[in-house]
């Protein structure tokens, strides 16, 4: 009887230690966009994840008056937090690699062209010349956790990197919880690990760069199969406006002060973390496919997929060797 009791106790302990996990799906609205999380866990972590995202928003949202970045932009405070410092340091790094194509100080230009957090101005060459005086990552530094500006008019726009870092923040939280299988997607940027509910790599679609507002359904250019990696996509086929018959894209060149005007329609970047993928995707939209691909081929941690406008209404597609390996063959 004694041995039977011991076996029974051990059995109960083992049973209690092996709680059943299942895949949970959370979705909602954050940072002005939709998010979708799928993860294998013992518990639904929706409330905890919302708390993490809301705390993050208080650092890098230019739409919140008392966020860290808003205080810096209005010169009310130059103090930073860990979220801001991480983004700022990564931005500095990618600005250097891209010879200035990635530049957080384009905020005044983004606002002037109507794609930012304040009202659009009436564009003149004189206005652009004036705003360009405050553009340049070399005019802003961080010392002892505080931002130092050369000019008070310098403002930062984190929209091209903060969403990607938000994906990383959520993914890192899930990993802190011991979760091995997940897909974190915020506004199209994502990071995946392990396998999906079917026990396979995560399958993700890359959209065709269709800018016709009459086309409501997504059309996929490719389907890729990925795991343990981050993906970010940037393009000028959704966020734009037409004035006097001319299309104005949301990607603003820090070199000219004007929206980019070249053949590259969209780019998708694979990287170990989503912050890096997000920033490079934007930089490549400024640089164009040829220069963007050159950077990809020089960095073993990056892969890229570039869609450019071709002739006869066709696309010109180029991608790196590593990206080719994740493309699903479709019949």
Coordinates of C-alpha atoms in Angstrom, one line a residue:
X1 CA 0.0 0.0 0.0
X2 CA 2.9 2.3 0.8
X3 CA 4.4 1.9 -2.7
X4 CA 1.0 2.4 -4.3
X5 CA 0.6 5.7 -2.4
X6 CA 4.1 6.8 -3.5
X7 CA 3.3 6.0 -7.2
X8 CA 0.0 7.8 -6.9
X9 CA 1.7 11.0 -5.4
X10 CA 4.4 10.9 -8.1
X11 CA 1.7 10.6 -10.8
X12 CA -0.2 13.5 -9.4
X13 CA 2.9 15.7 -9.3
X14 CA 3.9 14.8 -12.9
X15 CA 0.3 15.5 -14.1
X16 CA 0.3 18.9 -12.4
X17 CA 3.7 19.8 -13.9
X18 CA 2.6 19.1 -17.4
X19 CA -0.2 21.6 -18.0
X20 CA -1.8 21.6 -21.4
X21 CA -0.9 24.3 -23.9
X22 CA -2.9 25.5 -26.8
X23 CA -2.6 28.2 -29.4
X24 CA -4.2 31.5 -28.5
X25 CA -5.1 34.3 -30.9
X26 CA -5.3 37.9 -29.9
X27 CA -6.2 40.8 -32.1
X28 CA -7.1 44.5 -31.8
X29 CA -6.1 48.1 -32.5
X30 CA -2.9 49.7 -31.3
X31 CA -0.6 52.5 -32.6
X32 CA -3.4 53.4 -35.1
X33 CA -3.2 50.0 -36.8
X34 CA -4.3 46.4 -36.3
X35 CA -2.4 43.7 -34.5
X36 CA -2.6 39.9 -34.6
X37 CA -0.8 37.5 -32.2
X38 CA -0.9 33.7 -32.4
X39 CA 1.1 31.8 -29.7
X40 CA 1.2 28.5 -27.9
X41 CA 0.7 28.9 -24.2
X42 CA -1.0 27.6 -21.1
X43 CA -2.8 30.9 -20.7
X44 CA -4.3 33.6 -22.8
X45 CA -1.9 36.6 -22.3
X46 CA -4.1 39.2 -24.0
X47 CA -4.3 41.6 -21.0
X48 CA -0.6 41.5 -20.3
X49 CA 0.3 42.1 -23.9
X50 CA -2.0 45.1 -24.1
X51 CA -0.3 46.5 -21.0
X52 CA 3.1 46.0 -22.6
X53 CA 2.0 47.8 -25.8
X54 CA 0.4 50.7 -24.0
X55 CA 3.6 51.3 -21.9
X56 CA 5.6 51.2 -25.2
X57 CA 3.2 53.7 -26.8
X58 CA 4.1 56.2 -24.0
X59 CA 7.6 56.3 -25.3
X60 CA 7.5 56.5 -29.1
X61 CA 4.1 57.7 -30.1
X62 CA 4.2 61.1 -31.7
X63 CA 0.4 61.2 -31.4
X64 CA 0.6 61.2 -27.6
X65 CA 1.4 64.7 -26.2
X66 CA 3.3 63.4 -23.2
X67 CA 5.2 60.6 -24.8
X68 CA 9.0 60.7 -24.5
X69 CA 9.4 61.5 -28.2
X70 CA 6.7 64.2 -28.2
X71 CA 8.4 65.9 -25.2
X72 CA 11.8 65.8 -27.1
X73 CA 10.2 67.1 -30.3
X74 CA 8.6 70.1 -28.4
X75 CA 11.8 70.7 -26.4
X76 CA 9.9 70.2 -23.1
X77 CA 12.3 67.4 -22.0
X78 CA 15.4 65.7 -23.4
X79 CA 15.1 62.7 -21.0
X80 CA 14.8 59.3 -22.7
X81 CA 13.8 55.8 -21.6
X82 CA 15.0 52.4 -22.5
X83 CA 12.6 52.0 -25.4
X84 CA 13.6 55.3 -26.9
X85 CA 17.3 54.7 -26.5
X86 CA 17.1 51.3 -28.2
X87 CA 15.4 52.8 -31.2
X88 CA 17.6 55.8 -31.4
X89 CA 20.8 53.8 -31.3
X90 CA 19.6 51.4 -34.0
X91 CA 18.5 54.4 -36.1
X92 CA 21.9 55.9 -35.8
X93 CA 23.5 52.6 -36.9
X94 CA 21.2 52.2 -40.0
X95 CA 21.6 55.9 -40.9
X96 CA 25.4 55.3 -41.2
X97 CA 25.0 52.0 -43.2
X98 CA 22.6 53.6 -45.7
X99 CA 24.6 56.9 -46.0
X100 CA 21.7 58.9 -44.6
X101 CA 18.8 57.3 -46.4
X102 CA 17.3 56.3 -43.1
X103 CA 16.7 59.5 -41.1
X104 CA 14.4 60.0 -38.1
X105 CA 14.8 63.8 -38.4
X106 CA 12.5 63.9 -41.5
X107 CA 9.5 64.6 -39.1
X108 CA 9.0 68.3 -40.2
X109 CA 9.0 67.2 -43.9
X110 CA 6.7 64.3 -43.3
X111 CA 4.3 66.6 -41.5
X112 CA 4.5 69.2 -44.3
X113 CA 3.7 66.7 -46.9
X114 CA 0.6 65.5 -45.0
X115 CA 1.8 62.1 -43.8
X116 CA 2.8 63.0 -40.2
X117 CA 1.3 63.9 -36.8
X118 CA 0.4 67.6 -37.6
X119 CA -1.5 69.4 -40.3
X120 CA -0.2 69.5 -43.9
X121 CA 1.3 72.7 -45.1
X122 CA 1.1 74.4 -48.5
X123 CA 4.2 73.2 -50.2
X124 CA 6.7 75.6 -51.7
X125 CA 10.3 75.2 -52.6
X126 CA 11.1 77.9 -50.0
X127 CA 9.3 75.9 -47.3
X128 CA 11.2 72.7 -48.2
X129 CA 14.5 74.6 -48.2
X130 CA 13.7 75.9 -44.7
X131 CA 12.7 72.6 -43.3
X132 CA 15.8 70.9 -44.7
X133 CA 17.8 73.1 -42.3
X134 CA 16.5 70.8 -39.5
X135 CA 17.1 67.5 -41.2
X136 CA 20.1 65.4 -40.5
X137 CA 20.9 62.7 -37.9
X138 CA 24.3 64.2 -37.5
X139 CA 22.7 67.2 -35.8
X140 CA 21.3 65.1 -32.9
X141 CA 23.1 63.0 -30.4
X142 CA 22.5 61.2 -27.1
X143 CA 24.7 61.8 -24.1
X144 CA 24.2 60.2 -20.7
X145 CA 20.6 59.3 -21.7
X146 CA 19.7 62.8 -22.8
X147 CA 19.1 64.1 -26.3
X148 CA 21.3 66.9 -27.5
X149 CA 20.1 68.9 -30.5
X150 CA 22.1 71.4 -32.6
X151 CA 18.9 73.2 -33.5
X152 CA 15.7 73.5 -31.5
X153 CA 13.6 72.9 -34.7
X154 CA 14.9 69.3 -35.1
X155 CA 12.0 66.8 -34.6
X156 CA 12.0 63.0 -34.7
X157 CA 9.6 60.7 -36.6
X158 CA 9.9 57.1 -35.4
X159 CA 7.1 55.7 -37.6
X160 CA 9.6 53.9 -39.9
X161 CA 11.2 51.9 -37.0
X162 CA 9.0 52.0 -33.9
X163 CA 6.3 49.6 -35.2
X164 CA 9.0 47.0 -35.9
X165 CA 10.5 47.4 -32.5
X166 CA 7.0 47.1 -31.0
X167 CA 6.9 43.6 -32.6
X168 CA 10.2 42.8 -31.0
X169 CA 9.0 44.0 -27.6
X170 CA 5.9 41.8 -27.8
X171 CA 7.9 38.8 -29.1
X172 CA 10.6 39.2 -26.4
X173 CA 7.8 39.3 -23.8
X174 CA 6.4 36.0 -25.1
X175 CA 9.9 34.5 -25.0
X176 CA 10.3 35.7 -21.4
X177 CA 7.1 33.7 -20.7
X178 CA 8.8 30.6 -22.1
X179 CA 6.7 30.5 -25.3
X180 CA 8.5 28.8 -28.2
X181 CA 5.9 29.0 -31.0
X182 CA 4.5 32.4 -32.0
X183 CA 3.6 34.8 -34.7
X184 CA 3.5 38.5 -33.7
X185 CA 2.2 40.9 -36.4
X186 CA 1.5 44.6 -36.0
X187 CA 0.4 46.6 -39.0
X188 CA 2.0 44.1 -41.4
X189 CA 5.4 43.9 -39.7
X190 CA 6.0 40.6 -38.0
X191 CA 8.3 38.2 -36.1
X192 CA 7.8 34.5 -36.0
X193 CA 9.3 31.6 -34.1
X194 CA 8.9 27.8 -34.1
X195 CA 5.9 26.4 -35.8
X196 CA 2.3 27.3 -36.5
X197 CA -0.8 25.4 -35.1
X198 CA -0.3 22.8 -37.8
X199 CA 3.3 22.1 -36.8
X200 CA 4.7 23.8 -39.9
X201 CA 6.7 26.9 -40.6
X202 CA 4.6 30.1 -40.7
X203 CA 3.2 31.0 -44.1
X204 CA 3.0 34.7 -44.9
X205 CA 1.8 36.5 -48.0
X206 CA 3.6 39.4 -49.8
X207 CA 1.0 41.7 -51.4
X208 CA 1.1 42.8 -55.0
X209 CA 1.8 46.6 -55.0
X210 CA -1.7 47.6 -56.3
X211 CA -2.5 51.3 -55.7
X212 CA -6.0 51.2 -57.1
X213 CA -8.5 52.1 -54.3
X214 CA -11.2 50.2 -56.2
X215 CA -9.4 46.9 -55.6
X216 CA -10.5 46.0 -52.1
X217 CA -9.3 42.4 -52.0
X218 CA -5.6 41.7 -51.3
X219 CA -3.7 40.0 -54.2
X220 CA -0.6 38.1 -53.3
X221 CA 2.6 38.4 -55.2
X222 CA 4.3 35.6 -53.2
X223 CA 3.8 33.2 -50.3
X224 CA 6.8 32.6 -48.1
X225 CA 7.5 30.0 -45.4
X226 CA 9.5 31.4 -42.5
X227 CA 10.5 30.6 -38.9
X228 CA 12.8 32.2 -36.3
X229 CA 13.0 35.5 -38.2
X230 CA 11.4 38.9 -38.7
X231 CA 9.7 40.4 -41.8
X232 CA 9.0 44.0 -42.6
X233 CA 7.5 45.5 -45.8
X234 CA 7.4 49.1 -47.0
X235 CA 5.7 50.5 -50.1
X236 CA 4.2 53.5 -51.6
X237 CA 1.1 51.8 -53.1
X238 CA -1.2 52.3 -50.1
X239 CA -0.2 55.5 -48.3
X240 CA -0.2 58.3 -50.9
X241 CA -2.4 61.0 -52.3
X242 CA -3.0 62.5 -55.7
X243 CA -3.0 66.3 -56.3
X244 CA -3.3 68.0 -59.7
X245 CA -2.8 64.6 -61.3
X246 CA 0.5 63.9 -59.6
X247 CA 0.9 61.1 -57.1
X248 CA 2.7 61.9 -53.8
X249 CA 4.1 58.9 -51.9
X250 CA 4.5 58.8 -48.1
X251 CA 8.2 58.0 -48.3
X252 CA 10.1 61.3 -48.0
X253 CA 13.7 61.5 -49.1
X254 CA 15.9 63.1 -46.5
X255 CA 18.3 64.0 -49.4
X256 CA 15.8 66.2 -51.3
X257 CA 12.9 66.9 -48.9
X258 CA 10.4 65.6 -51.5
X259 CA 8.5 62.3 -51.8
X260 CA 10.6 59.6 -53.6
X261 CA 9.8 59.3 -57.3
X262 CA 11.4 56.1 -58.7
X263 CA 10.4 52.7 -60.0
X264 CA 10.6 50.8 -56.7
X265 CA 7.0 50.0 -55.5
X266 CA 7.6 47.8 -52.5
X267 CA 10.3 46.0 -50.6
X268 CA 10.2 43.2 -48.0
X269 CA 13.1 42.6 -45.7
X270 CA 14.0 39.6 -43.6
X271 CA 16.2 40.2 -40.5
X272 CA 16.8 38.6 -37.1
X273 CA 14.7 41.3 -35.5
X274 CA 11.8 43.4 -36.7
X275 CA 13.2 46.8 -35.8
X276 CA 16.1 46.2 -38.1
X277 CA 13.9 44.9 -40.9
X278 CA 11.5 47.8 -40.6
X279 CA 14.2 50.5 -40.7
X280 CA 15.9 48.9 -43.7
X281 CA 12.7 48.5 -45.6
X282 CA 12.1 52.2 -45.4
X283 CA 15.7 53.1 -46.3
X284 CA 15.5 50.9 -49.3
X285 CA 12.4 52.7 -50.5
X286 CA 14.5 55.8 -50.4
X287 CA 17.5 54.3 -52.1
X288 CA 15.8 52.2 -54.8
X289 CA 16.2 48.5 -55.7
X290 CA 19.8 48.5 -56.9
X291 CA 21.3 50.3 -54.0
X292 CA 19.1 48.4 -51.6
X293 CA 20.1 45.1 -52.9
X294 CA 23.8 46.0 -52.7
X295 CA 23.3 46.6 -48.9
X296 CA 21.5 43.3 -48.6
X297 CA 24.2 41.4 -50.3
X298 CA 26.8 42.9 -48.1
X299 CA 25.0 41.9 -44.9
X300 CA 24.7 38.1 -44.2
X301 CA 21.8 38.8 -41.7
X302 CA 19.6 40.6 -44.3
X303 CA 17.5 39.2 -47.1
X304 CA 15.4 41.3 -49.5
X305 CA 12.6 41.1 -52.1
X306 CA 12.1 44.2 -54.4
X307 CA 9.1 44.9 -56.6
X308 CA 9.6 47.6 -59.2
X309 CA 7.4 49.0 -61.9
X310 CA 8.3 47.4 -65.3
X311 CA 7.1 47.8 -68.8
X312 CA 3.7 46.7 -70.2
X313 CA 2.1 46.9 -66.8
X314 CA 4.4 44.1 -65.5
X315 CA 6.5 44.1 -62.4
X316 CA 10.3 43.7 -62.2
X317 CA 11.2 41.4 -59.3
X318 CA 14.6 40.9 -57.8
X319 CA 15.4 39.1 -54.6
X320 CA 18.4 37.8 -52.7
X321 CA 19.5 34.2 -52.6
X322 CA 18.4 33.7 -49.1
X323 CA 14.9 35.1 -49.8
X324 CA 14.5 32.8 -52.7
X325 CA 14.8 29.8 -50.3
X326 CA 11.7 30.8 -48.3
X327 CA 9.4 31.4 -51.4
X328 CA 6.7 28.8 -51.6
X329 CA 6.3 27.1 -55.0
X330 CA 2.7 27.6 -56.2
X331 CA 1.1 25.6 -58.9

